PDB file of C-alpha atoms and ligand atoms in Angstrom:
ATOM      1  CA  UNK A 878     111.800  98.436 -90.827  1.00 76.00           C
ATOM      2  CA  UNK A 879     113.470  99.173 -87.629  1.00 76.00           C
ATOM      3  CA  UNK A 880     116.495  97.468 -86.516  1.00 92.00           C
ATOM      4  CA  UNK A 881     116.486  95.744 -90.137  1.00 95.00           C
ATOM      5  CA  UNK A 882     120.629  95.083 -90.168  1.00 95.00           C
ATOM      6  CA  UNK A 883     120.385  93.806 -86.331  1.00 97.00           C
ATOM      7  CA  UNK A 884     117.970  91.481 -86.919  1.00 98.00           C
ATOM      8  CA  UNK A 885     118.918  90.341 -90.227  1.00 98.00           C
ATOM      9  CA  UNK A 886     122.542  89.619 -89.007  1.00 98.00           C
ATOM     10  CA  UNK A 887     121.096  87.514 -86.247  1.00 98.00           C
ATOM     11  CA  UNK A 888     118.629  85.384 -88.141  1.00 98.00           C
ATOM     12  CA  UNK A 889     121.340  85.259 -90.957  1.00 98.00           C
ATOM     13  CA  UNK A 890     124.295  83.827 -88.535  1.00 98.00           C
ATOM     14  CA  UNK A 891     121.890  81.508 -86.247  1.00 98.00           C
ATOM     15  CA  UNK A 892     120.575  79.861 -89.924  1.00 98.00           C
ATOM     16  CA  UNK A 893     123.931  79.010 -91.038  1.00 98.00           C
ATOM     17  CA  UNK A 894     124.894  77.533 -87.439  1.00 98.00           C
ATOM     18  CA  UNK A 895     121.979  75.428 -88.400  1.00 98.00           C
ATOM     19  CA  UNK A 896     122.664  74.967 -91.903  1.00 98.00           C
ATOM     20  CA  UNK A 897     126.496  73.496 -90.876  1.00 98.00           C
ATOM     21  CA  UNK A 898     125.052  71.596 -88.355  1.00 98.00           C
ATOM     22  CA  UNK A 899     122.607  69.362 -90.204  1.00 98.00           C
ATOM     23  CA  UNK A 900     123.043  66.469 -91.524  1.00 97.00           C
ATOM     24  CA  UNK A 901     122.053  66.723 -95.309  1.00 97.00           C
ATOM     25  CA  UNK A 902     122.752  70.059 -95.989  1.00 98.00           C
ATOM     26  CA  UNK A 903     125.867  70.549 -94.752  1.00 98.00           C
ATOM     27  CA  UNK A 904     127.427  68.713 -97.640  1.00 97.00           C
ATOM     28  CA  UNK A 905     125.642  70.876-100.222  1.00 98.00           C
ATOM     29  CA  UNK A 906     127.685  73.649 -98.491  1.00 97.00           C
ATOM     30  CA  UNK A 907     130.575  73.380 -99.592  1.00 95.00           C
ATOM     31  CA  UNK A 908     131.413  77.145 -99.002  1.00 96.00           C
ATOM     32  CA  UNK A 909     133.363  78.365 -96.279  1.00 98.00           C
ATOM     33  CA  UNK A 910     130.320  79.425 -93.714  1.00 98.00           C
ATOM     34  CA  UNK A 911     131.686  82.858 -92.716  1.00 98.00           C
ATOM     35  CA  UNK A 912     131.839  83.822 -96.753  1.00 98.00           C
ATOM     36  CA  UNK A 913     128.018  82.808 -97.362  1.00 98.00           C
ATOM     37  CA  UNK A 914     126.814  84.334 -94.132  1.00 98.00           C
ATOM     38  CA  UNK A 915     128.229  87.703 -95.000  1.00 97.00           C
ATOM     39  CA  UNK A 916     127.281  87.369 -98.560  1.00 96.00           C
ATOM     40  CA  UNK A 917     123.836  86.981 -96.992  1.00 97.00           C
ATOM     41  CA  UNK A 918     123.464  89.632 -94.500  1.00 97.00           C
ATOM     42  CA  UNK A 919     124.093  91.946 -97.227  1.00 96.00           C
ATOM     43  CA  UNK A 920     121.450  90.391-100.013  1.00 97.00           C
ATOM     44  CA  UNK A 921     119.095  90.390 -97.133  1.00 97.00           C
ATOM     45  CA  UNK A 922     119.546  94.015 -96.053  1.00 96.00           C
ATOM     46  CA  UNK A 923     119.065  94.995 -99.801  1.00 96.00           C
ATOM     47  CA  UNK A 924     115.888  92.906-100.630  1.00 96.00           C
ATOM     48  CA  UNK A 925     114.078  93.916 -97.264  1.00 96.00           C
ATOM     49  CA  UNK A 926     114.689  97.886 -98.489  1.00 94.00           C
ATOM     50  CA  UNK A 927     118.081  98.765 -96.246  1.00 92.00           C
ATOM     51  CA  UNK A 928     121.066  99.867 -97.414  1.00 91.00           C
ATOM     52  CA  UNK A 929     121.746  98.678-101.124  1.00 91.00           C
ATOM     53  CA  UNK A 930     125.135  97.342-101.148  1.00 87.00           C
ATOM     54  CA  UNK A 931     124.954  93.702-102.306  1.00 90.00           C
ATOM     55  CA  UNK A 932     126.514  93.231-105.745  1.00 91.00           C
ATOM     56  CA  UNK A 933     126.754  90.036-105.879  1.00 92.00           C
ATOM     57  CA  UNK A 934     124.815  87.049-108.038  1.00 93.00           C
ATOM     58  CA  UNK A 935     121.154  87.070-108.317  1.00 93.00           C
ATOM     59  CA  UNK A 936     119.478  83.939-106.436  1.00 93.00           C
ATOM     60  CA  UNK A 937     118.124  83.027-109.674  1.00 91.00           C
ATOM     61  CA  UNK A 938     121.716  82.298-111.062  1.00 95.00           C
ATOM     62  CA  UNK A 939     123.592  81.451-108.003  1.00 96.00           C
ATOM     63  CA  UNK A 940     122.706  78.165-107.795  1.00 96.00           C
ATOM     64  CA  UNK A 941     122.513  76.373-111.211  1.00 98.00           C
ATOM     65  CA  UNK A 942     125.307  74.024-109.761  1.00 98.00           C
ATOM     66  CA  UNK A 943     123.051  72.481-106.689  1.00 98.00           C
ATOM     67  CA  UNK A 944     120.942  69.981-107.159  1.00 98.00           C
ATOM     68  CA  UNK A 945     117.595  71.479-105.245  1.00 98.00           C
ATOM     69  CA  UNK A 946     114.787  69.646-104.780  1.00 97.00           C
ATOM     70  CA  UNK A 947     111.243  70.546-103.849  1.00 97.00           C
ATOM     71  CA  UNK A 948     112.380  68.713-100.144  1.00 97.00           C
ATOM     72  CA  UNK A 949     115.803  69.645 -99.956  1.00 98.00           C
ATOM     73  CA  UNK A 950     113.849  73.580-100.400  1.00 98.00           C
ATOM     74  CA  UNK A 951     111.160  72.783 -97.655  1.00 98.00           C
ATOM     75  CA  UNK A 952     114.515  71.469 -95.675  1.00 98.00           C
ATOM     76  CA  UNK A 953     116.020  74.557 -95.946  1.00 98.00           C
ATOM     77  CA  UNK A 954     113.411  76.579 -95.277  1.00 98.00           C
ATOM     78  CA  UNK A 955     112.065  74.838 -91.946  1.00 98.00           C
ATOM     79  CA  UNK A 956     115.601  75.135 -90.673  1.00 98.00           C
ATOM     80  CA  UNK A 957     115.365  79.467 -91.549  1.00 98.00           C
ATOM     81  CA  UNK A 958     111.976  78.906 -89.577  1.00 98.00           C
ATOM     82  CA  UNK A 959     113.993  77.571 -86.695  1.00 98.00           C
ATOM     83  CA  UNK A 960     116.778  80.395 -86.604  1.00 98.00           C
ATOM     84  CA  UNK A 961     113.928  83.050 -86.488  1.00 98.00           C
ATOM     85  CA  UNK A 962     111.957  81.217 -83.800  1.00 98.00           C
ATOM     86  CA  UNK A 963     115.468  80.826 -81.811  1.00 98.00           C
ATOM     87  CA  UNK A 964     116.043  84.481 -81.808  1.00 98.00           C
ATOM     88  CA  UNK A 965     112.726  85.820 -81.661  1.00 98.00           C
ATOM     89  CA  UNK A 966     112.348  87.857 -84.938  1.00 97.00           C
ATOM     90  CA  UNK A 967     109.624  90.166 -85.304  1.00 96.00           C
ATOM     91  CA  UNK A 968     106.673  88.758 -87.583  1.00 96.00           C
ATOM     92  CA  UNK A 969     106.425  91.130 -90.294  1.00 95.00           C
ATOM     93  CA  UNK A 970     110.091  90.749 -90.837  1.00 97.00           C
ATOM     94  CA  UNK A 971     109.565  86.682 -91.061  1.00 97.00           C
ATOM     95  CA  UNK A 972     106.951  87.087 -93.484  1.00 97.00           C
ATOM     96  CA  UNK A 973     108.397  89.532 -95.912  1.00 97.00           C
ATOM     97  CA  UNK A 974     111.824  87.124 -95.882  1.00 98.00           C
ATOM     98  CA  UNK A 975     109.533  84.110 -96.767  1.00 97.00           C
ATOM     99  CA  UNK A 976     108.093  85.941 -99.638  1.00 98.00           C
ATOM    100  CA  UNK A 977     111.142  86.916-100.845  1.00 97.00           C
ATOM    101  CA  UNK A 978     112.786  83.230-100.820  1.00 98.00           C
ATOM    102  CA  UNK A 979     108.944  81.797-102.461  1.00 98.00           C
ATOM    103  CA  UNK A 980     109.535  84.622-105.397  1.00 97.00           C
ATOM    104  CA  UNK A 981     113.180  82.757-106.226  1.00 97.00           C
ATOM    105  CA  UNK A 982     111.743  78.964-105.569  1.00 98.00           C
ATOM    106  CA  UNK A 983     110.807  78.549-109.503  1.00 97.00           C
ATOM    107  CA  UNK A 984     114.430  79.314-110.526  1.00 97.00           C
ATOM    108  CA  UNK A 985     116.421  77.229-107.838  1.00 98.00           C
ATOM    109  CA  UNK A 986     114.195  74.164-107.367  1.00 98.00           C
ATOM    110  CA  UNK A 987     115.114  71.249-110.472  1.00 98.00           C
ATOM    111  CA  UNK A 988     113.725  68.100-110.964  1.00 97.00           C
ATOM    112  CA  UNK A 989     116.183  66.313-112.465  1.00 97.00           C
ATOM    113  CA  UNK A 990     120.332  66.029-111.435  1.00 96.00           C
ATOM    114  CA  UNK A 991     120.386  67.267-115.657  1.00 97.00           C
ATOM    115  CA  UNK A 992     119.449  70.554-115.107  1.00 98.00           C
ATOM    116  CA  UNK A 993     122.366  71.300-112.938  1.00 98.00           C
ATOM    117  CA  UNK A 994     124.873  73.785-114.639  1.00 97.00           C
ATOM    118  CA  UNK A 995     128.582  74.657-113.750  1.00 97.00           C
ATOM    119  CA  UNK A 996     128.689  78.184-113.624  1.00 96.00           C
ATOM    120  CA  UNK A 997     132.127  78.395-114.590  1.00 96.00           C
ATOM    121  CA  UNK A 998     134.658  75.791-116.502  1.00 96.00           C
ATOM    122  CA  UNK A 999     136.205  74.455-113.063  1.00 96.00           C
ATOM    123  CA  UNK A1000     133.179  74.500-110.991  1.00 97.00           C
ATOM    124  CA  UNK A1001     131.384  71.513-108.920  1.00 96.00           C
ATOM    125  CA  UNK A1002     128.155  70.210-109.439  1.00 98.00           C
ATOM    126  CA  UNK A1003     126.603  69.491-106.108  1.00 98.00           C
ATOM    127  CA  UNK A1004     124.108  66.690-105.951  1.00 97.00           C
ATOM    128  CA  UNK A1005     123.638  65.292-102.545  1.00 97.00           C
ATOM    129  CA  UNK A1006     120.900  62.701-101.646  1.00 95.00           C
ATOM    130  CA  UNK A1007     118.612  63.222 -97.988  1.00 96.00           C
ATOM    131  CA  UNK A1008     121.444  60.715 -95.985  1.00 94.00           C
ATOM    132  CA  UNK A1009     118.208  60.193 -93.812  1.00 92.00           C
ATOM    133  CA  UNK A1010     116.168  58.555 -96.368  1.00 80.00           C
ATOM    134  CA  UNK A1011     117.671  54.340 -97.281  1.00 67.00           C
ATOM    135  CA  UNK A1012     117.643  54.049-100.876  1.00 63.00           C
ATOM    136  CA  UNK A1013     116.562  50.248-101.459  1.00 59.00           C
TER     137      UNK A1013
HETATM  138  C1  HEM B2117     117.416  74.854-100.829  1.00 59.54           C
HETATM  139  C2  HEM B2117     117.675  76.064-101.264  1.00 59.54           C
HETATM  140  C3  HEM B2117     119.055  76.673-101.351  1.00 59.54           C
HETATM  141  C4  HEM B2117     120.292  76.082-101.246  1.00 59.54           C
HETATM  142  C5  HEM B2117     120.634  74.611-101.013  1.00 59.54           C
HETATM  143  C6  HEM B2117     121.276  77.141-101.394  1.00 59.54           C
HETATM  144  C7  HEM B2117     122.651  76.970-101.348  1.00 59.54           C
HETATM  145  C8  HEM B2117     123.587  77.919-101.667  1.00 59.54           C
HETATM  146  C9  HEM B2117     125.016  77.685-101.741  1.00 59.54           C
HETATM  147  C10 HEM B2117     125.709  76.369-101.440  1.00 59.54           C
HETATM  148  C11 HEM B2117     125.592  78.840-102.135  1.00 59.54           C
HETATM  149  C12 HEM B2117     127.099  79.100-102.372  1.00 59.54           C
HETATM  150  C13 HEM B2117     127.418  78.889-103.821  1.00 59.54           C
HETATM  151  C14 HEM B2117     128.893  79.120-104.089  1.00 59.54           C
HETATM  152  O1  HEM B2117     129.666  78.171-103.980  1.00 59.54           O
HETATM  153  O2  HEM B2117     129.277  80.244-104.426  1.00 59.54           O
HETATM  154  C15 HEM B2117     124.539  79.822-102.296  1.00 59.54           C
HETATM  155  C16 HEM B2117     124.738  81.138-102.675  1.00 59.54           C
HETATM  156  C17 HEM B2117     123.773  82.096-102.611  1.00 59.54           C
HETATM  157  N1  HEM B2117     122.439  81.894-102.340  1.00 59.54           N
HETATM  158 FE1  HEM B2117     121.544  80.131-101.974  1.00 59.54          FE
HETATM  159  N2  HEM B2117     120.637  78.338-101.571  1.00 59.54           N
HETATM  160  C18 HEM B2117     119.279  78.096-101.545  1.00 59.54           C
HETATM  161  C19 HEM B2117     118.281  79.043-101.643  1.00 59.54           C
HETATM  162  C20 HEM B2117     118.501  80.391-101.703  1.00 59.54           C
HETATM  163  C21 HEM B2117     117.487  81.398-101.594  1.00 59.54           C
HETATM  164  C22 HEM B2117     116.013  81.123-101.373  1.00 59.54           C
HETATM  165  C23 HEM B2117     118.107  82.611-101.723  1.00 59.54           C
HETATM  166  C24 HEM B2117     117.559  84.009-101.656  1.00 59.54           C
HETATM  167  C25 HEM B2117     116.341  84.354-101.848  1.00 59.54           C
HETATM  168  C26 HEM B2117     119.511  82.360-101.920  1.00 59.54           C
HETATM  169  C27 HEM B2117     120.467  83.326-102.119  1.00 59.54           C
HETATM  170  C28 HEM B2117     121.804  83.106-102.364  1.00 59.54           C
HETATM  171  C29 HEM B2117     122.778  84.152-102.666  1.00 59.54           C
HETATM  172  C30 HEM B2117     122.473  85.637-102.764  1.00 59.54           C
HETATM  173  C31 HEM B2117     124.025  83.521-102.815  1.00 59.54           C
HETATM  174  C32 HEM B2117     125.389  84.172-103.117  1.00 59.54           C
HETATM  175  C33 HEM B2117     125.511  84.409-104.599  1.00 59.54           C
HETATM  176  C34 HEM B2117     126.894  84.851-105.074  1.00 59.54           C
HETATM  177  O3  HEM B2117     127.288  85.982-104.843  1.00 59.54           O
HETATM  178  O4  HEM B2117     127.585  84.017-105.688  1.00 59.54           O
HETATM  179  N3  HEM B2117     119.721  81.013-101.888  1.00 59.54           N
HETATM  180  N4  HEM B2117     123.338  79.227-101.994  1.00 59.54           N
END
């Protein structure tokens, strides 16, 4: 794809100006919003066929910590649908990046707070309710 870094640095940084903004899930990121951004620009780049230089965790085992739901995903992904209508990214570049999230969703998405697993003796386990919703 042309332009592949360009526009995956743009969508990348507008999402997490999005993601710090809102007001569920910016207490589920805990991590310091210049770290994660790079960290995703570069998983990004590699998964869409650029330059392979991410060596970091696999989505599948970067998250056992987090408490994800099936609406705390469809949160996060309506607010990546934002950042790519805000910058205008191309369409096949929107699709492909969906696809790629969908094929992690089965091994990031719990059901129960139980599931969640530090991933390393002094690690957090995140579990943060929607603030939005009252809980009776
Ligand atoms: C609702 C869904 C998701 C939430 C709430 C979430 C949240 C997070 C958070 C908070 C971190 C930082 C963890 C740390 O403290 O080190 C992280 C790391 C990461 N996430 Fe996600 N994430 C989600 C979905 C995804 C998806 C769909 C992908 C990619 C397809 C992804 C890829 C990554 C990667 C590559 C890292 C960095 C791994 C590392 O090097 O440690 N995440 N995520």
């Amino acid at each position: 794809m042309e332009n592949l870094e360009y526009w995956v640095k743009k969508v990348t940084e507008e999402f997490y100006e999005i993601v710090y903004a809102d007001e569920w899930l910016k207490h589920v990121f805990t991590i310091d919003q210049k770290i994660i951004t790079s960290q995703q620009i570069d998983f990004m780049v590699d998964a869409l066929g650029g330059e392979r230089r991410y060596g970091g965790k696999s989505p599948a085992d970067a998250h056992p910590h987090i408490f994800v739901t099936e609406e705390m995903w469809n949160r996060r992904e309506s607010l990546l649908n934002d950042a790519m209508t805000k910058v205008g990214a191309p369409a096949d570049l929107r699709s492909k990046w969906l696809k790629i999230d969908l094929a992690f969703k089965k091994h990031i998405v719990m059901k129960d707070e139980s599931e969640c697993r530090k991933r390393f003796f002094s690690d957090e386990i995140i579990v943060v309710y929607n603030p939005a919703k009252k809980v009776a």
